[in-house]
Amino acid sequence: RAIGGGTQQALSGLAPGSYTLALTALNTSGKTATVTTTLTIAPLVIPQSAGVALDGTCDDAAYATAPQLPLAPYADGAQAFVRLVRGGDGLYACFVGMKRTGGTSPGTLAALRVDTNYSRDAQPQPGDYLFVLGEDGVIQTYNGTGSGYTTPGPSGASGQVSANATTWMAELRIDASVLGGWGRVVGLDVEQAWVNAVADDYFWPHRATWNNPGSWGAASLGDAPQISAVAPTSAPVGSGDTLVTVTGSGFAAGTVAQLNGTALATTVISDTQLQATIPAANLALAGTFSLAAVNPGMESAPSNALPFSVTNPLPRITQATLAGKTLTLTGSSFASGAMVQFNGTDYPAAGDGTQVRVIISDADLVGSAGAPVSVFNPQPGGGVSNVVTLGAGTAPGGGSSLYLPLVSRP
């Protein structure tokens, strides 16, 4: 969907996940050009903190560094926020800056929904819980039924509220055992509901819906690992099984390294170091891949990723022969996607690692005596080969021009 125009746009309230952004430029002549890019938002990590008091004021020091989720803005542009922390054996959610309702009890509602097994179903299932704290201080819980919710839901939830003349705060606490414990990923959405009327609701994620767990955000109830270095950072294309060392923090027993999301055979050396083997099958083609780590039970919340490159070699030409319009290059290390440059024009090469051919245009054949010829292998790695040029006379057999390596001496 369109998000606006101009040189900058702010994106807010998106659920964790990957998004494709299309950027379109328009010039004064009315011509347009569009490029696309991928935006990835990591799962929400809810930190562990000490000293959280359930008092409805949300002024505990633990909340100062907690992630702050913006609810969708009200019509006047104002927004409420929700802060989340794990304190001891409970999940705390504190709603701040919510508008008060003009209605009667229970008034407007603070709601938190949890998809405890992160199944992302299209309808609330048993184990998808709803916790509601009213402006009147009354808490209610609900459980999914497969098509909606039923009450009562689980026990183990408590809450407190506070208010001034125009806004109110709500603080919820939910036992970790209700959510299945720590060290896992859940789906989560938070909401202020019924602000001025039933269905006048304001969500995070902004595009979430109350009855679709698949639209909720991924939240980590544990610390995700972090990686800071990979060694080596690359391997030549065609390499055999390659051992890499991953340095970082937060590794645990059972942590697994992943290459583009595929698990690698991994040995945990310590909480700061892993060793993983990249199979030869993953090194058959050049490219740049993402290497990350995941802790057990946290597969939906991997670490940050660092690049690992499978690099093309530098090509070399030993002979170039032009027969009619067909230029044949013989040599070594010609890579998939290689380009031949003849007389200043690039041609896609066809062939294998030791011989490639291109068809030269008539325009480039005109005055081509002495024209330079080279091969370029694409990145990662790769680069430009040695240059060959037209030698004196014709190639053996007649009718063909023979190109010889161009050698420069100091």
Short mmCIF file of C-alpha atoms in Angstrom, two decimals:
data_model
loop_
_atom_site.label_atom_id
_atom_site.label_comp_id
_atom_site.label_asym_id
_atom_site.label_seq_id
_atom_site.Cartn_x
_atom_site.Cartn_y
_atom_site.Cartn_z
CA ARG A 1 0.00 0.00 0.00
CA ALA A 2 1.11 3.61 -0.52
CA ILE A 3 2.78 5.24 2.49
CA GLY A 4 3.39 8.73 1.11
CA GLY A 5 5.70 10.89 -0.98
CA GLY A 6 8.73 13.10 -0.53
CA THR A 7 12.38 12.35 0.08
CA GLN A 8 11.79 10.76 3.50
CA GLN A 9 9.04 8.66 5.05
CA ALA A 10 8.70 7.47 8.64
CA LEU A 11 7.42 3.93 9.14
CA SER A 12 5.83 3.19 12.50
CA GLY A 13 3.95 0.36 14.14
CA LEU A 14 5.08 -2.41 11.78
CA ALA A 15 5.08 -5.99 13.02
CA PRO A 16 8.45 -7.78 12.98
CA GLY A 17 9.07 -9.47 9.64
CA SER A 18 10.25 -8.72 6.10
CA TYR A 19 8.66 -6.12 3.86
CA THR A 20 9.23 -5.19 0.22
CA LEU A 21 9.51 -1.44 -0.31
CA ALA A 22 9.02 0.06 -3.77
CA LEU A 23 10.61 3.48 -4.21
CA THR A 24 9.41 5.46 -7.22
CA ALA A 25 11.06 8.64 -8.50
CA LEU A 26 9.25 11.12 -10.77
CA ASN A 27 11.07 13.80 -12.75
CA THR A 28 9.74 17.07 -14.15
CA SER A 29 9.10 15.41 -17.52
CA GLY A 30 6.70 12.94 -15.95
CA LYS A 31 9.03 9.96 -16.32
CA THR A 32 9.28 7.48 -13.46
CA ALA A 33 11.75 4.89 -12.27
CA THR A 34 11.13 2.35 -9.52
CA VAL A 35 13.49 0.27 -7.41
CA THR A 36 12.61 -2.23 -4.71
CA THR A 37 14.37 -3.13 -1.51
CA THR A 38 13.68 -5.41 1.43
CA LEU A 39 13.14 -4.06 4.94
CA THR A 40 13.54 -6.56 7.78
CA ILE A 41 12.31 -5.79 11.30
CA ALA A 42 13.71 -8.08 13.99
CA PRO A 43 11.43 -9.68 16.59
CA LEU A 44 10.72 -7.61 19.68
CA VAL A 45 13.05 -8.62 22.53
CA ILE A 46 11.48 -8.16 25.97
CA PRO A 47 14.31 -7.69 28.50
CA GLN A 48 14.65 -9.17 31.96
CA SER A 49 14.64 -6.54 34.71
CA ALA A 50 14.54 -6.44 38.49
CA GLY A 51 12.54 -4.35 40.89
CA VAL A 52 9.25 -4.00 39.01
CA ALA A 53 6.37 -2.99 41.29
CA LEU A 54 2.79 -3.57 40.17
CA ASP A 55 1.31 -0.19 41.11
CA GLY A 56 -0.25 1.22 37.93
CA THR A 57 2.14 4.19 37.76
CA CYS A 58 4.69 2.77 35.29
CA ASP A 59 7.50 4.86 36.79
CA ASP A 60 9.77 1.96 37.82
CA ALA A 61 13.39 2.25 36.69
CA ALA A 62 12.99 -1.06 34.84
CA TYR A 63 10.63 0.59 32.36
CA ALA A 64 13.11 3.35 31.48
CA THR A 65 15.06 1.07 29.13
CA ALA A 66 12.17 -1.19 28.13
CA PRO A 67 10.99 -1.30 24.52
CA GLN A 68 8.22 1.24 23.94
CA LEU A 69 5.50 0.23 21.49
CA PRO A 70 3.48 3.06 19.91
CA LEU A 71 -0.21 2.37 19.58
CA ALA A 72 -1.86 3.68 16.42
CA PRO A 73 -2.39 7.45 16.77
CA TYR A 74 -5.69 8.99 17.75
CA ALA A 75 -7.49 11.29 15.31
CA ASP A 76 -5.76 14.33 16.85
CA GLY A 77 -2.30 12.77 16.35
CA ALA A 78 -1.66 11.94 20.02
CA GLN A 79 -0.49 8.40 20.85
CA ALA A 80 -0.41 6.05 23.79
CA PHE A 81 2.54 3.73 24.37
CA VAL A 82 3.09 0.32 25.92
CA ARG A 83 6.30 -0.71 27.71
CA LEU A 84 7.15 -4.38 28.27
CA VAL A 85 9.60 -6.06 30.66
CA ARG A 86 10.14 -9.48 32.20
CA GLY A 87 10.45 -9.17 35.97
CA GLY A 88 11.27 -12.32 37.91
CA ASP A 89 8.59 -14.83 36.95
CA GLY A 90 6.14 -12.39 35.38
CA LEU A 91 5.60 -10.44 32.17
CA TYR A 92 4.74 -6.77 32.81
CA ALA A 93 2.96 -4.55 30.30
CA CYS A 94 2.46 -0.88 31.17
CA PHE A 95 0.10 1.26 29.07
CA VAL A 96 0.92 5.00 29.25
CA GLY A 97 -0.92 8.08 27.98
CA MET A 98 -4.25 6.44 27.10
CA LYS A 99 -7.17 8.78 26.57
CA ARG A 100 -9.96 8.52 29.09
CA THR A 101 -13.43 7.68 27.89
CA GLY A 102 -16.52 9.76 28.36
CA GLY A 103 -18.57 6.64 28.96
CA THR A 104 -19.41 4.61 32.05
CA SER A 105 -17.78 1.54 33.62
CA PRO A 106 -15.72 -0.31 32.51
CA GLY A 107 -14.69 2.63 30.34
CA THR A 108 -11.95 2.20 27.80
CA LEU A 109 -9.85 -0.97 27.94
CA ALA A 110 -6.15 -1.91 27.89
CA ALA A 111 -5.76 -5.26 26.14
CA LEU A 112 -2.86 -7.65 25.60
CA ARG A 113 -3.11 -10.78 23.44
CA VAL A 114 -0.56 -13.60 23.40
CA ASP A 115 -0.20 -16.43 20.89
CA THR A 116 1.69 -18.65 23.34
CA ASN A 117 2.97 -21.19 20.79
CA TYR A 118 3.49 -18.64 17.99
CA SER A 119 1.32 -20.69 15.64
CA ARG A 120 0.17 -17.55 13.78
CA ASP A 121 -3.23 -19.05 13.01
CA ALA A 122 -5.87 -17.02 11.20
CA GLN A 123 -8.30 -17.39 14.13
CA PRO A 124 -7.69 -17.45 17.91
CA GLN A 125 -7.01 -21.01 19.07
CA PRO A 126 -6.93 -22.54 22.56
CA GLY A 127 -3.72 -21.17 24.06
CA ASP A 128 -4.20 -17.77 22.40
CA TYR A 129 -4.96 -15.63 25.44
CA LEU A 130 -6.54 -12.19 25.86
CA PHE A 131 -5.93 -10.15 29.02
CA VAL A 132 -8.10 -7.04 29.49
CA LEU A 133 -7.76 -4.37 32.19
CA GLY A 134 -10.56 -1.80 32.29
CA GLU A 135 -10.34 1.85 33.20
CA ASP A 136 -12.35 0.80 36.26
CA GLY A 137 -9.49 -1.50 37.39
CA VAL A 138 -11.30 -4.77 36.69
CA ILE A 139 -9.28 -7.49 34.93
CA GLN A 140 -10.74 -10.20 32.70
CA THR A 141 -9.07 -13.06 30.82
CA TYR A 142 -10.13 -14.98 27.73
CA ASN A 143 -9.04 -18.09 25.83
CA GLY A 144 -9.26 -18.73 22.09
CA THR A 145 -11.91 -21.11 20.80
CA GLY A 146 -10.92 -21.56 17.15
CA SER A 147 -13.23 -18.79 15.99
CA GLY A 148 -13.17 -16.20 18.78
CA TYR A 149 -12.69 -15.99 22.56
CA THR A 150 -14.42 -17.34 25.62
CA THR A 151 -14.18 -16.29 29.25
CA PRO A 152 -12.80 -17.09 31.71
CA GLY A 153 -9.31 -17.55 30.41
CA PRO A 154 -6.24 -18.51 32.44
CA SER A 155 -5.59 -17.40 35.99
CA GLY A 156 -2.26 -15.85 36.92
CA ALA A 157 -2.99 -12.30 35.75
CA SER A 158 -3.26 -9.15 37.85
CA GLY A 159 -3.34 -5.42 37.24
CA GLN A 160 -3.45 -1.89 38.60
CA VAL A 161 -4.56 1.43 37.08
CA SER A 162 -4.00 5.14 37.75
CA ALA A 163 -5.37 8.26 36.09
CA ASN A 164 -5.45 12.03 35.84
CA ALA A 165 -8.13 14.24 34.32
CA THR A 166 -7.38 13.37 30.68
CA THR A 167 -5.27 10.20 30.53
CA TRP A 168 -4.86 6.93 32.39
CA MET A 169 -2.28 4.19 32.83
CA ALA A 170 -2.75 0.45 33.14
CA GLU A 171 -0.18 -2.07 34.36
CA LEU A 172 -0.66 -5.78 33.74
CA ARG A 173 1.31 -8.68 35.20
CA ILE A 174 1.04 -12.19 33.75
CA ASP A 175 2.70 -15.24 35.29
CA ALA A 176 5.47 -16.63 33.07
CA SER A 177 4.02 -20.12 33.56
CA VAL A 178 0.80 -19.02 31.83
CA LEU A 179 2.85 -18.11 28.76
CA GLY A 180 4.87 -21.35 28.78
CA GLY A 181 7.92 -19.87 30.52
CA TRP A 182 10.87 -17.86 29.27
CA GLY A 183 13.30 -18.67 26.46
CA ARG A 184 10.70 -18.78 23.70
CA VAL A 185 9.00 -16.68 21.03
CA VAL A 186 5.33 -15.74 21.23
CA GLY A 187 2.97 -13.69 19.11
CA LEU A 188 1.85 -10.49 20.80
CA ASP A 189 -0.43 -7.54 20.22
CA VAL A 190 -1.40 -4.68 22.53
CA GLU A 191 -4.38 -2.38 22.20
CA GLN A 192 -6.46 0.36 23.72
CA ALA A 193 -10.04 -0.59 22.95
CA TRP A 194 -13.40 1.19 23.03
CA VAL A 195 -11.97 4.69 23.41
CA ASN A 196 -15.05 6.63 22.31
CA ALA A 197 -17.25 3.73 21.27
CA VAL A 198 -17.17 -0.02 20.76
CA ALA A 199 -14.65 -0.88 18.00
CA ASP A 200 -12.83 2.47 18.39
CA ASP A 201 -9.54 0.60 18.88
CA TYR A 202 -5.83 1.46 18.61
CA PHE A 203 -3.34 -1.38 18.07
CA TRP A 204 0.32 -2.29 17.98
CA PRO A 205 1.20 -3.57 15.44
CA HIS A 206 -0.86 -0.90 13.75
CA ARG A 207 -2.23 -3.35 11.18
CA ALA A 208 -3.05 -6.06 13.73
CA THR A 209 -6.60 -7.29 14.22
CA TRP A 210 -8.05 -8.70 17.43
CA ASN A 211 -9.11 -12.01 15.89
CA ASN A 212 -6.09 -12.86 13.70
CA PRO A 213 -2.97 -14.05 15.57
CA GLY A 214 -1.15 -14.12 12.24
CA SER A 215 -1.23 -10.30 12.27
CA TRP A 216 0.38 -9.97 15.70
CA GLY A 217 4.08 -9.27 16.27
CA ALA A 218 6.83 -11.74 17.18
CA ALA A 219 8.14 -11.16 20.71
CA SER A 220 11.11 -12.90 22.32
CA LEU A 221 10.68 -13.91 25.96
CA GLY A 222 14.42 -14.50 26.23
CA ASP A 223 17.71 -12.96 25.25
CA ALA A 224 18.60 -13.47 21.60
CA PRO A 225 22.26 -14.22 20.84
CA GLN A 226 24.45 -11.62 19.14
CA ILE A 227 27.33 -12.24 16.76
CA SER A 228 30.21 -9.82 16.30
CA ALA A 229 32.65 -11.62 13.99
CA VAL A 230 32.99 -14.56 11.61
CA ALA A 231 36.32 -16.08 10.55
CA PRO A 232 36.99 -16.68 7.76
CA THR A 233 34.58 -14.26 6.13
CA SER A 234 34.74 -15.95 2.73
CA ALA A 235 35.70 -19.09 0.83
CA PRO A 236 36.54 -19.60 -2.87
CA VAL A 237 33.78 -21.03 -5.02
CA GLY A 238 34.12 -24.79 -5.27
CA SER A 239 35.72 -25.17 -1.83
CA GLY A 240 35.23 -28.27 0.26
CA ASP A 241 33.55 -28.32 3.66
CA THR A 242 34.66 -25.14 5.45
CA LEU A 243 34.93 -24.60 9.21
CA VAL A 244 34.03 -21.12 10.44
CA THR A 245 34.40 -19.63 13.90
CA VAL A 246 31.59 -17.38 15.11
CA THR A 247 32.30 -14.93 17.93
CA GLY A 248 29.58 -13.14 19.86
CA SER A 249 27.57 -13.35 23.08
CA GLY A 250 24.56 -15.09 24.55
CA PHE A 251 25.29 -18.53 23.06
CA ALA A 252 23.76 -21.44 24.99
CA ALA A 253 23.87 -25.21 24.96
CA GLY A 254 22.25 -26.17 21.66
CA THR A 255 22.85 -22.85 19.87
CA VAL A 256 22.96 -23.45 16.11
CA ALA A 257 24.57 -21.36 13.39
CA GLN A 258 22.48 -20.80 10.27
CA LEU A 259 23.50 -19.95 6.71
CA ASN A 260 20.63 -18.18 4.95
CA GLY A 261 18.29 -19.77 7.48
CA THR A 262 19.61 -23.33 7.04
CA ALA A 263 21.05 -24.97 10.15
CA LEU A 264 24.74 -25.89 10.09
CA ALA A 265 26.52 -28.59 12.09
CA THR A 266 27.56 -26.51 15.10
CA THR A 267 29.76 -26.98 18.15
CA VAL A 268 29.27 -24.60 21.07
CA ILE A 269 32.75 -23.77 22.39
CA SER A 270 31.56 -21.26 25.00
CA ASP A 271 28.89 -18.64 25.52
CA THR A 272 30.94 -16.36 23.25
CA GLN A 273 32.17 -18.74 20.53
CA LEU A 274 30.77 -21.29 18.09
CA GLN A 275 32.32 -23.41 15.36
CA ALA A 276 30.19 -24.42 12.39
CA THR A 277 30.82 -26.33 9.18
CA ILE A 278 29.55 -24.97 5.87
CA PRO A 279 29.08 -27.96 3.52
CA ALA A 280 30.76 -27.98 0.12
CA ALA A 281 27.32 -28.06 -1.50
CA ASN A 282 26.71 -24.52 -0.22
CA LEU A 283 29.99 -23.33 -1.75
CA ALA A 284 29.38 -24.47 -5.32
CA LEU A 285 28.13 -21.09 -6.55
CA ALA A 286 29.39 -17.60 -5.82
CA GLY A 287 27.27 -15.30 -3.69
CA THR A 288 26.97 -13.50 -0.39
CA PHE A 289 25.02 -15.26 2.34
CA SER A 290 23.79 -14.34 5.82
CA LEU A 291 25.25 -16.16 8.80
CA ALA A 292 23.31 -15.97 12.07
CA ALA A 293 22.85 -17.94 15.30
CA VAL A 294 19.71 -19.16 17.07
CA ASN A 295 19.25 -20.41 20.60
CA PRO A 296 17.05 -23.47 21.24
CA GLY A 297 13.37 -22.58 21.48
CA MET A 298 14.09 -19.18 19.92
CA GLU A 299 14.17 -20.17 16.25
CA SER A 300 11.88 -17.29 15.31
CA ALA A 301 14.26 -14.80 16.95
CA PRO A 302 17.70 -15.34 15.43
CA SER A 303 20.69 -13.15 16.14
CA ASN A 304 21.84 -10.34 13.94
CA ALA A 305 23.43 -11.62 10.73
CA LEU A 306 26.90 -11.13 9.26
CA PRO A 307 27.84 -11.75 5.62
CA PHE A 308 29.76 -14.78 4.41
CA SER A 309 30.91 -14.66 0.79
CA VAL A 310 31.60 -17.45 -1.68
CA THR A 311 34.01 -15.72 -4.03
CA ASN A 312 34.68 -16.02 -7.73
CA PRO A 313 38.29 -16.43 -8.88
CA LEU A 314 40.23 -13.98 -11.05
CA PRO A 315 39.96 -15.18 -14.67
CA ARG A 316 42.93 -15.63 -17.00
CA ILE A 317 43.04 -15.73 -20.82
CA THR A 318 45.68 -17.80 -22.59
CA GLN A 319 44.30 -17.49 -26.12
CA ALA A 320 41.56 -15.64 -28.00
CA THR A 321 40.48 -16.59 -31.52
CA LEU A 322 38.07 -14.67 -33.77
CA ALA A 323 36.42 -16.77 -36.48
CA GLY A 324 33.92 -14.69 -38.40
CA LYS A 325 31.84 -13.06 -35.67
CA THR A 326 32.56 -15.71 -33.03
CA LEU A 327 35.19 -14.83 -30.46
CA THR A 328 36.46 -17.85 -28.52
CA LEU A 329 38.48 -17.35 -25.36
CA THR A 330 40.54 -20.13 -23.83
CA GLY A 331 41.96 -19.89 -20.34
CA SER A 332 41.02 -20.65 -16.76
CA SER A 333 38.66 -19.62 -13.95
CA PHE A 334 35.86 -18.23 -16.12
CA ALA A 335 32.88 -17.89 -13.78
CA SER A 336 29.14 -18.11 -14.27
CA GLY A 337 27.92 -14.67 -15.28
CA ALA A 338 31.28 -13.64 -16.75
CA MET A 339 31.37 -10.78 -19.24
CA VAL A 340 33.75 -10.43 -22.20
CA GLN A 341 34.85 -6.96 -23.17
CA PHE A 342 35.83 -6.59 -26.84
CA ASN A 343 36.82 -3.28 -28.32
CA GLY A 344 35.13 -1.48 -25.39
CA THR A 345 31.80 -3.34 -25.55
CA ASP A 346 30.61 -5.86 -22.94
CA TYR A 347 29.19 -9.22 -24.05
CA PRO A 348 27.67 -11.93 -21.80
CA ALA A 349 29.87 -15.01 -22.04
CA ALA A 350 28.64 -18.55 -22.67
CA GLY A 351 30.73 -21.62 -21.98
CA ASP A 352 32.52 -23.18 -19.05
CA GLY A 353 35.43 -22.53 -16.74
CA THR A 354 38.11 -22.96 -19.42
CA GLN A 355 36.48 -21.72 -22.62
CA VAL A 356 33.82 -19.13 -23.43
CA ARG A 357 32.37 -17.71 -26.64
CA VAL A 358 30.60 -14.51 -27.64
CA ILE A 359 29.15 -13.21 -30.92
CA ILE A 360 30.65 -9.84 -31.84
CA SER A 361 28.49 -7.16 -33.46
CA ASP A 362 29.34 -5.85 -36.92
CA ALA A 363 29.93 -2.39 -35.47
CA ASP A 364 32.61 -3.67 -33.10
CA LEU A 365 34.32 -5.67 -35.85
CA VAL A 366 34.96 -2.50 -37.85
CA GLY A 367 38.49 -1.38 -37.15
CA SER A 368 38.99 -4.11 -34.56
CA ALA A 369 42.62 -4.81 -35.40
CA GLY A 370 44.51 -4.43 -32.16
CA ALA A 371 41.29 -4.29 -30.12
CA PRO A 372 41.78 -5.27 -26.46
CA VAL A 373 39.95 -8.31 -25.11
CA SER A 374 39.38 -9.14 -21.43
CA VAL A 375 37.05 -11.14 -19.20
CA PHE A 376 35.35 -9.87 -16.05
CA ASN A 377 34.11 -12.27 -13.36
CA PRO A 378 31.32 -10.85 -11.17
CA GLN A 379 31.55 -10.20 -7.44
CA PRO A 380 31.98 -11.40 -4.81
CA GLY A 381 35.65 -11.83 -5.62
CA GLY A 382 36.16 -11.99 -9.36
CA GLY A 383 37.62 -9.05 -11.24
CA VAL A 384 39.23 -8.36 -14.61
CA SER A 385 41.52 -10.83 -16.35
CA ASN A 386 44.73 -10.09 -18.15
CA VAL A 387 44.23 -8.27 -21.47
CA VAL A 388 44.95 -9.86 -24.84
CA THR A 389 45.20 -8.05 -28.14
CA LEU A 390 45.39 -8.85 -31.85
CA GLY A 391 48.69 -10.41 -32.85
CA ALA A 392 50.40 -10.14 -36.21
CA GLY A 393 49.06 -12.31 -39.05
CA THR A 394 46.26 -14.86 -38.88
CA ALA A 395 45.70 -17.90 -36.76
CA PRO A 396 46.76 -21.32 -38.02
CA GLY A 397 44.21 -22.70 -40.48
CA GLY A 398 43.48 -19.29 -42.04
CA GLY A 399 40.38 -17.15 -41.82
CA SER A 400 40.70 -16.48 -38.10
CA SER A 401 42.40 -13.75 -36.14
CA LEU A 402 44.55 -14.89 -33.24
CA TYR A 403 44.75 -12.74 -30.12
CA LEU A 404 47.80 -13.13 -27.88
CA PRO A 405 48.39 -12.04 -24.31
CA LEU A 406 49.48 -8.44 -23.92
CA VAL A 407 52.54 -8.40 -21.67
CA SER A 408 53.98 -5.26 -20.16
CA ARG A 409 57.48 -5.18 -18.72
CA PRO A 410 58.87 -2.71 -16.25
#
